[in-house]
mmCIF file of C-alpha atoms in Angstrom:
data_model
loop_
_atom_site.group_PDB
_atom_site.id
_atom_site.type_symbol
_atom_site.label_atom_id
_atom_site.label_comp_id
_atom_site.label_asym_id
_atom_site.label_seq_id
_atom_site.Cartn_x
_atom_site.Cartn_y
_atom_site.Cartn_z
ATOM 1 C CA UNK A 1 16.621 10.245 1.883
ATOM 2 C CA UNK A 2 16.516 13.432 -0.191
ATOM 3 C CA UNK A 3 13.178 15.525 -0.356
ATOM 4 C CA UNK A 4 11.069 13.470 -2.709
ATOM 5 C CA UNK A 5 9.848 15.147 -5.885
ATOM 6 C CA UNK A 6 6.912 13.116 -6.761
ATOM 7 C CA UNK A 7 5.212 12.293 -3.548
ATOM 8 C CA UNK A 8 4.270 14.527 -0.463
ATOM 9 C CA UNK A 9 4.496 13.295 2.953
ATOM 10 C CA UNK A 10 2.728 14.924 5.922
ATOM 11 C CA UNK A 11 2.533 13.531 9.510
ATOM 12 C CA UNK A 12 0.001 14.557 12.036
ATOM 13 C CA UNK A 13 -1.444 12.693 15.128
ATOM 14 C CA UNK A 14 0.645 9.542 14.102
ATOM 15 C CA UNK A 15 -0.968 9.273 10.751
ATOM 16 C CA UNK A 16 1.343 9.823 7.794
ATOM 17 C CA UNK A 17 -0.326 10.803 4.586
ATOM 18 C CA UNK A 18 1.740 10.054 1.499
ATOM 19 C CA UNK A 19 0.193 11.834 -1.536
ATOM 20 C CA UNK A 20 1.101 10.947 -5.155
ATOM 21 C CA UNK A 21 1.915 14.246 -6.767
ATOM 22 C CA UNK A 22 3.356 13.913 -10.428
ATOM 23 C CA UNK A 23 1.367 15.992 -12.825
ATOM 24 C CA UNK A 24 -0.788 15.442 -14.837
ATOM 25 C CA UNK A 25 -1.812 11.800 -14.015
ATOM 26 C CA UNK A 26 0.406 10.212 -11.449
ATOM 27 C CA UNK A 27 2.058 8.137 -14.231
ATOM 28 C CA UNK A 28 4.691 6.044 -12.363
ATOM 29 C CA UNK A 29 8.288 6.691 -13.630
ATOM 30 C CA UNK A 30 11.241 4.843 -12.065
ATOM 31 C CA UNK A 31 12.280 7.803 -10.052
ATOM 32 C CA UNK A 32 8.792 8.203 -8.589
ATOM 33 C CA UNK A 33 8.548 4.446 -7.761
ATOM 34 C CA UNK A 34 11.855 4.761 -6.016
ATOM 35 C CA UNK A 35 10.555 7.373 -3.883
ATOM 36 C CA UNK A 36 7.325 5.662 -3.051
ATOM 37 C CA UNK A 37 9.229 2.403 -1.885
ATOM 38 C CA UNK A 38 11.936 4.554 0.108
ATOM 39 C CA UNK A 39 9.282 6.922 1.714
ATOM 40 C CA UNK A 40 7.179 3.862 3.108
ATOM 41 C CA UNK A 41 10.284 1.850 4.116
ATOM 42 C CA UNK A 42 11.752 4.867 6.023
ATOM 43 C CA UNK A 43 8.111 5.474 7.715
ATOM 44 C CA UNK A 44 8.065 1.951 8.863
ATOM 45 C CA UNK A 45 11.555 2.393 10.544
ATOM 46 C CA UNK A 46 10.614 5.510 12.422
ATOM 47 C CA UNK A 47 8.427 6.313 15.408
ATOM 48 C CA UNK A 48 6.562 9.305 14.032
ATOM 49 C CA UNK A 49 3.582 7.464 12.614
ATOM 50 C CA UNK A 50 1.586 4.340 13.400
ATOM 51 C CA UNK A 51 -0.304 4.154 10.147
ATOM 52 C CA UNK A 52 -0.226 5.679 6.713
ATOM 53 C CA UNK A 53 -2.766 6.843 4.067
ATOM 54 C CA UNK A 54 -1.942 6.670 0.416
ATOM 55 C CA UNK A 55 -3.711 9.360 -1.563
ATOM 56 C CA UNK A 56 -3.534 11.333 -4.756
ATOM 57 C CA UNK A 57 -3.000 15.035 -5.435
ATOM 58 C CA UNK A 58 -5.538 14.920 -8.300
ATOM 59 C CA UNK A 59 -9.368 14.515 -7.856
ATOM 60 C CA UNK A 60 -10.106 12.235 -10.867
ATOM 61 C CA UNK A 61 -6.954 10.216 -11.127
ATOM 62 C CA UNK A 62 -5.419 8.080 -8.392
ATOM 63 C CA UNK A 63 -2.733 6.600 -10.496
ATOM 64 C CA UNK A 64 -2.646 6.179 -14.374
ATOM 65 C CA UNK A 65 -0.241 3.167 -14.027
ATOM 66 C CA UNK A 66 3.341 2.932 -15.364
ATOM 67 C CA UNK A 67 4.632 5.663 -17.640
ATOM 68 C CA UNK A 68 4.799 3.783 -20.564
ATOM 69 C CA UNK A 69 6.968 6.199 -22.477
ATOM 70 C CA UNK A 70 9.609 5.904 -19.710
ATOM 71 C CA UNK A 71 9.086 2.017 -19.008
ATOM 72 C CA UNK A 72 9.615 1.272 -22.746
ATOM 73 C CA UNK A 73 13.147 2.639 -22.457
ATOM 74 C CA UNK A 74 13.736 0.944 -19.185
ATOM 75 C CA UNK A 75 13.241 -2.518 -20.720
ATOM 76 C CA UNK A 76 15.080 -1.914 -23.955
ATOM 77 C CA UNK A 77 17.939 0.405 -22.883
ATOM 78 C CA UNK A 78 21.568 -0.347 -23.304
ATOM 79 C CA UNK A 79 22.695 2.600 -21.274
ATOM 80 C CA UNK A 80 22.149 3.902 -17.566
ATOM 81 C CA UNK A 81 20.989 7.172 -16.571
ATOM 82 C CA UNK A 82 22.949 9.040 -13.699
ATOM 83 C CA UNK A 83 20.379 7.881 -10.967
ATOM 84 C CA UNK A 84 20.318 4.252 -12.099
ATOM 85 C CA UNK A 85 22.464 1.189 -11.166
ATOM 86 C CA UNK A 86 23.621 -2.103 -12.837
ATOM 87 C CA UNK A 87 20.577 -3.731 -11.069
ATOM 88 C CA UNK A 88 18.313 -1.521 -13.460
ATOM 89 C CA UNK A 89 20.117 -2.723 -16.601
ATOM 90 C CA UNK A 90 20.108 -6.384 -15.435
ATOM 91 C CA UNK A 91 16.744 -6.457 -13.833
ATOM 92 C CA UNK A 92 14.546 -3.757 -15.256
ATOM 93 C CA UNK A 93 11.644 -4.887 -13.170
ATOM 94 C CA UNK A 94 13.460 -4.413 -9.772
ATOM 95 C CA UNK A 95 12.361 -0.702 -9.340
ATOM 96 C CA UNK A 96 8.716 -1.758 -9.711
ATOM 97 C CA UNK A 97 8.961 -4.570 -7.095
ATOM 98 C CA UNK A 98 10.895 -2.223 -4.759
ATOM 99 C CA UNK A 99 8.178 0.248 -5.020
ATOM 100 C CA UNK A 100 5.371 -2.253 -4.122
ATOM 101 C CA UNK A 101 7.300 -4.012 -1.475
ATOM 102 C CA UNK A 102 7.819 -0.609 0.199
ATOM 103 C CA UNK A 103 4.055 -0.399 0.638
ATOM 104 C CA UNK A 104 3.428 -3.972 1.599
ATOM 105 C CA UNK A 105 6.487 -4.790 3.686
ATOM 106 C CA UNK A 106 7.207 -1.324 4.960
ATOM 107 C CA UNK A 107 5.838 -1.932 8.407
ATOM 108 C CA UNK A 108 3.093 0.618 8.659
ATOM 109 C CA UNK A 109 -0.624 -0.417 7.936
ATOM 110 C CA UNK A 110 -1.578 1.458 4.766
ATOM 111 C CA UNK A 111 -4.982 2.953 3.960
ATOM 112 C CA UNK A 112 -5.530 3.598 0.174
ATOM 113 C CA UNK A 113 -7.907 6.558 -0.405
ATOM 114 C CA UNK A 114 -8.980 6.222 -4.007
ATOM 115 C CA UNK A 115 -10.899 8.992 -5.500
ATOM 116 C CA UNK A 116 -10.556 8.415 -9.246
ATOM 117 C CA UNK A 117 -9.006 6.408 -11.969
ATOM 118 C CA UNK A 118 -6.783 3.420 -10.851
ATOM 119 C CA UNK A 119 -4.948 1.967 -13.699
ATOM 120 C CA UNK A 120 -2.491 -0.813 -14.185
ATOM 121 C CA UNK A 121 0.282 -0.426 -11.844
ATOM 122 C CA UNK A 122 -1.837 1.897 -9.939
ATOM 123 C CA UNK A 123 -4.043 -0.767 -9.150
ATOM 124 C CA UNK A 124 -1.084 -2.765 -7.913
ATOM 125 C CA UNK A 125 -0.370 -0.065 -5.511
ATOM 126 C CA UNK A 126 -3.619 -0.361 -4.076
ATOM 127 C CA UNK A 127 -3.390 -4.172 -3.961
ATOM 128 C CA UNK A 128 -0.404 -3.704 -1.626
ATOM 129 C CA UNK A 129 -2.280 -1.723 0.854
ATOM 130 C CA UNK A 130 -4.018 -3.084 4.114
ATOM 131 C CA UNK A 131 -7.483 -1.385 3.752
ATOM 132 C CA UNK A 132 -9.122 0.502 0.952
ATOM 133 C CA UNK A 133 -11.551 3.354 0.919
ATOM 134 C CA UNK A 134 -13.283 4.138 -2.493
ATOM 135 C CA UNK A 135 -15.025 7.182 -3.755
ATOM 136 C CA UNK A 136 -18.083 6.291 -5.796
ATOM 137 C CA UNK A 137 -16.676 7.686 -8.930
ATOM 138 C CA UNK A 138 -13.428 5.798 -8.888
ATOM 139 C CA UNK A 139 -12.731 2.939 -11.154
ATOM 140 C CA UNK A 140 -10.038 0.225 -11.765
ATOM 141 C CA UNK A 141 -8.724 -1.363 -14.907
ATOM 142 C CA UNK A 142 -5.817 -3.551 -16.128
ATOM 143 C CA UNK A 143 -5.334 -2.204 -19.570
ATOM 144 C CA UNK A 144 -1.775 -3.834 -20.115
ATOM 145 C CA UNK A 145 -3.027 -6.266 -22.718
ATOM 146 C CA UNK A 146 -3.824 -3.286 -24.889
ATOM 147 C CA UNK A 147 -0.373 -1.538 -24.838
ATOM 148 C CA UNK A 148 1.811 -4.792 -25.324
ATOM 149 C CA UNK A 149 2.771 -5.458 -21.834
ATOM 150 C CA UNK A 150 1.570 -7.618 -18.836
ATOM 151 C CA UNK A 151 1.466 -7.130 -14.939
ATOM 152 C CA UNK A 152 -0.406 -6.174 -11.978
ATOM 153 C CA UNK A 153 -2.556 -9.169 -11.811
ATOM 154 C CA UNK A 154 -1.110 -10.936 -8.638
ATOM 155 C CA UNK A 155 -1.553 -7.898 -6.627
ATOM 156 C CA UNK A 156 -5.249 -7.133 -7.934
ATOM 157 C CA UNK A 157 -6.086 -10.790 -7.024
ATOM 158 C CA UNK A 158 -5.684 -9.667 -3.390
ATOM 159 C CA UNK A 159 -8.526 -7.281 -3.912
ATOM 160 C CA UNK A 160 -11.024 -9.169 -6.017
ATOM 161 C CA UNK A 161 -9.930 -12.686 -6.422
ATOM 162 C CA UNK A 162 -8.484 -14.609 -9.524
ATOM 163 C CA UNK A 163 -11.326 -14.869 -11.769
ATOM 164 C CA UNK A 164 -12.462 -11.296 -11.699
ATOM 165 C CA UNK A 165 -8.641 -10.329 -12.184
ATOM 166 C CA UNK A 166 -8.560 -12.641 -15.062
ATOM 167 C CA UNK A 167 -11.634 -10.986 -16.586
ATOM 168 C CA UNK A 168 -9.988 -7.468 -16.210
ATOM 169 C CA UNK A 169 -6.629 -8.506 -17.494
ATOM 170 C CA UNK A 170 -8.027 -10.319 -20.541
ATOM 171 C CA UNK A 171 -10.532 -7.507 -21.499
ATOM 172 C CA UNK A 172 -8.865 -4.481 -20.227
ATOM 173 C CA UNK A 173 -12.346 -3.265 -19.243
ATOM 174 C CA UNK A 174 -13.017 -0.749 -16.561
ATOM 175 C CA UNK A 175 -14.559 -1.923 -13.229
ATOM 176 C CA UNK A 176 -16.414 0.628 -11.121
ATOM 177 C CA UNK A 177 -15.595 1.167 -7.569
ATOM 178 C CA UNK A 178 -19.116 -0.134 -6.557
ATOM 179 C CA UNK A 179 -18.249 -3.621 -7.902
ATOM 180 C CA UNK A 180 -14.824 -3.572 -6.163
ATOM 181 C CA UNK A 181 -16.832 -2.718 -3.013
ATOM 182 C CA UNK A 182 -19.222 -5.409 -3.550
ATOM 183 C CA UNK A 183 -16.549 -7.923 -3.943
ATOM 184 C CA UNK A 184 -15.079 -7.024 -0.584
ATOM 185 C CA UNK A 185 -12.085 -4.981 -1.642
ATOM 186 C CA UNK A 186 -12.887 -1.774 0.144
ATOM 187 C CA UNK A 187 -13.755 -0.933 3.769
ATOM 188 C CA UNK A 188 -16.037 1.865 2.500
ATOM 189 C CA UNK A 189 -17.549 3.353 -0.539
ATOM 190 C CA UNK A 190 -18.412 7.050 -0.236
ATOM 191 C CA UNK A 191 -19.050 10.172 -2.190
ATOM 192 C CA UNK A 192 -15.675 11.926 -3.343
ATOM 193 C CA UNK A 193 -16.284 14.789 -0.933
ATOM 194 C CA UNK A 194 -16.171 12.503 1.850
ATOM 195 C CA UNK A 195 -13.225 10.424 0.834
ATOM 196 C CA UNK A 196 -10.365 12.128 2.698
ATOM 197 C CA UNK A 197 -12.287 12.350 5.964
ATOM 198 C CA UNK A 198 -13.366 8.676 5.726
ATOM 199 C CA UNK A 199 -9.907 7.469 5.127
ATOM 200 C CA UNK A 200 -8.473 9.675 7.950
ATOM 201 C CA UNK A 201 -11.351 8.503 10.385
ATOM 202 C CA UNK A 202 -10.237 4.832 9.620
ATOM 203 C CA UNK A 203 -6.541 5.620 10.020
ATOM 204 C CA UNK A 204 -7.255 7.283 13.330
ATOM 205 C CA UNK A 205 -8.911 4.197 14.773
ATOM 206 C CA UNK A 206 -5.808 2.100 13.771
ATOM 207 C CA UNK A 207 -3.453 4.843 15.056
ATOM 208 C CA UNK A 208 -4.842 4.497 18.582
ATOM 209 C CA UNK A 209 -3.600 0.980 18.764
ATOM 210 C CA UNK A 210 0.004 -0.192 19.889
ATOM 211 C CA UNK A 211 2.347 0.850 17.167
ATOM 212 C CA UNK A 212 4.494 -2.082 17.803
ATOM 213 C CA UNK A 213 1.600 -4.538 17.723
ATOM 214 C CA UNK A 214 0.480 -2.970 14.349
ATOM 215 C CA UNK A 215 3.769 -3.664 12.861
ATOM 216 C CA UNK A 216 3.907 -7.296 14.027
ATOM 217 C CA UNK A 217 0.223 -7.787 13.079
ATOM 218 C CA UNK A 218 0.859 -6.554 9.494
ATOM 219 C CA UNK A 219 4.034 -8.663 9.196
ATOM 220 C CA UNK A 220 2.148 -11.705 10.440
ATOM 221 C CA UNK A 221 -0.562 -11.227 8.194
ATOM 222 C CA UNK A 222 1.687 -10.702 5.157
ATOM 223 C CA UNK A 223 3.521 -14.037 6.168
ATOM 224 C CA UNK A 224 0.536 -16.327 6.562
ATOM 225 C CA UNK A 225 -1.521 -15.093 3.576
ATOM 226 C CA UNK A 226 -0.459 -17.630 1.149
ATOM 227 C CA UNK A 227 0.365 -20.392 3.542
ATOM 228 C CA UNK A 228 -1.723 -23.448 4.231
ATOM 229 C CA UNK A 229 -3.996 -23.162 7.061
ATOM 230 C CA UNK A 230 -2.316 -25.137 9.757
ATOM 231 C CA UNK A 231 1.180 -23.626 8.841
ATOM 232 C CA UNK A 232 -0.348 -20.141 8.742
ATOM 233 C CA UNK A 233 -2.078 -20.384 12.180
ATOM 234 C CA UNK A 234 1.122 -21.944 13.554
ATOM 235 C CA UNK A 235 3.044 -18.886 12.436
ATOM 236 C CA UNK A 236 0.528 -16.553 13.746
ATOM 237 C CA UNK A 237 0.627 -18.171 17.121
ATOM 238 C CA UNK A 238 4.392 -17.515 17.192
ATOM 239 C CA UNK A 239 3.646 -13.775 16.500
ATOM 240 C CA UNK A 240 0.990 -13.833 19.182
ATOM 241 C CA UNK A 241 3.742 -14.980 21.794
ATOM 242 C CA UNK A 242 6.031 -12.297 20.425
ATOM 243 C CA UNK A 243 3.376 -9.637 21.128
ATOM 244 C CA UNK A 244 2.290 -10.853 24.315
ATOM 245 C CA UNK A 245 5.919 -10.357 25.945
ATOM 246 C CA UNK A 246 5.865 -6.546 24.911
ATOM 247 C CA UNK A 247 5.408 -3.865 27.581
ATOM 248 C CA UNK A 248 2.782 -2.439 25.499
ATOM 249 C CA UNK A 249 0.643 -5.718 25.457
ATOM 250 C CA UNK A 250 0.554 -5.534 29.353
ATOM 251 C CA UNK A 251 -0.531 -1.844 29.047
ATOM 252 C CA UNK A 252 -3.183 -3.005 26.575
ATOM 253 C CA UNK A 253 -4.700 -5.449 29.006
ATOM 254 C CA UNK A 254 -4.492 -2.952 31.901
ATOM 255 C CA UNK A 255 -6.168 -0.049 29.943
ATOM 256 C CA UNK A 256 -8.889 -2.440 28.779
ATOM 257 C CA UNK A 257 -9.455 -3.587 32.323
ATOM 258 C CA UNK A 258 -9.372 -0.059 33.801
ATOM 259 C CA UNK A 259 -11.659 1.296 30.910
ATOM 260 C CA UNK A 260 -9.055 3.979 29.984
ATOM 261 C CA UNK A 261 -6.983 4.904 26.832
ATOM 262 C CA UNK A 262 -3.708 3.025 26.725
ATOM 263 C CA UNK A 263 -0.148 4.966 27.124
ATOM 264 C CA UNK A 264 2.110 3.160 24.633
ATOM 265 C CA UNK A 265 5.800 3.014 25.576
ATOM 266 C CA UNK A 266 6.998 1.469 22.147
ATOM 267 C CA UNK A 267 8.511 -1.343 23.936
#
């Protein structure tokens, strides 16, 4: 893909940091959402990174949600912009789903580092991630009810459950990071100054694992999440059999028994 305009990607030590960078508030336009989806999809197809961090370029704002000035045109348009396709005309929501699917289904485990306001579709972005680290000053809200739209609730349910999500969606009120952490939505709640280091330390723990096992583990968990217990566990057993046949699985067992760091072969 072309160099993205609204996100920045940096890879070091098998950790990809994807930083949202659309001034002034990281409001999600269609071009930005396309970039997010494409970036995470391509990271998952490559072998440079084993895990990703989703962060913001702005201290007090993680993501202000959908750009309502742009999204209003998207849902009422009768013409296409040069970068759009017939899909955008027929199914205006496809670009949003593609963005979210890139994070959730892109292959790499994703750690969200949320340091500030996380609003509407921004909360949905976090709901697509695998782990969350929150700054104490952060908050979440679903204000769609106040601006004549709906959305985001299904992804937020993954974070705080259906009833808290309903409260957020029907009232539009802000929920502080501490409440999200208390409800089990985050792995850590830290002062803002410690956010980046905490997210990177968590990502580093993940990056030390087999990159193939990480991808299969994430895929397995995505697929079993909404299945009944017996069906989900049966599918998980199938993934266990797939992982155990990898060369890296044998290396993991040998390294554990020999008390040394594993040397991954990516096969």
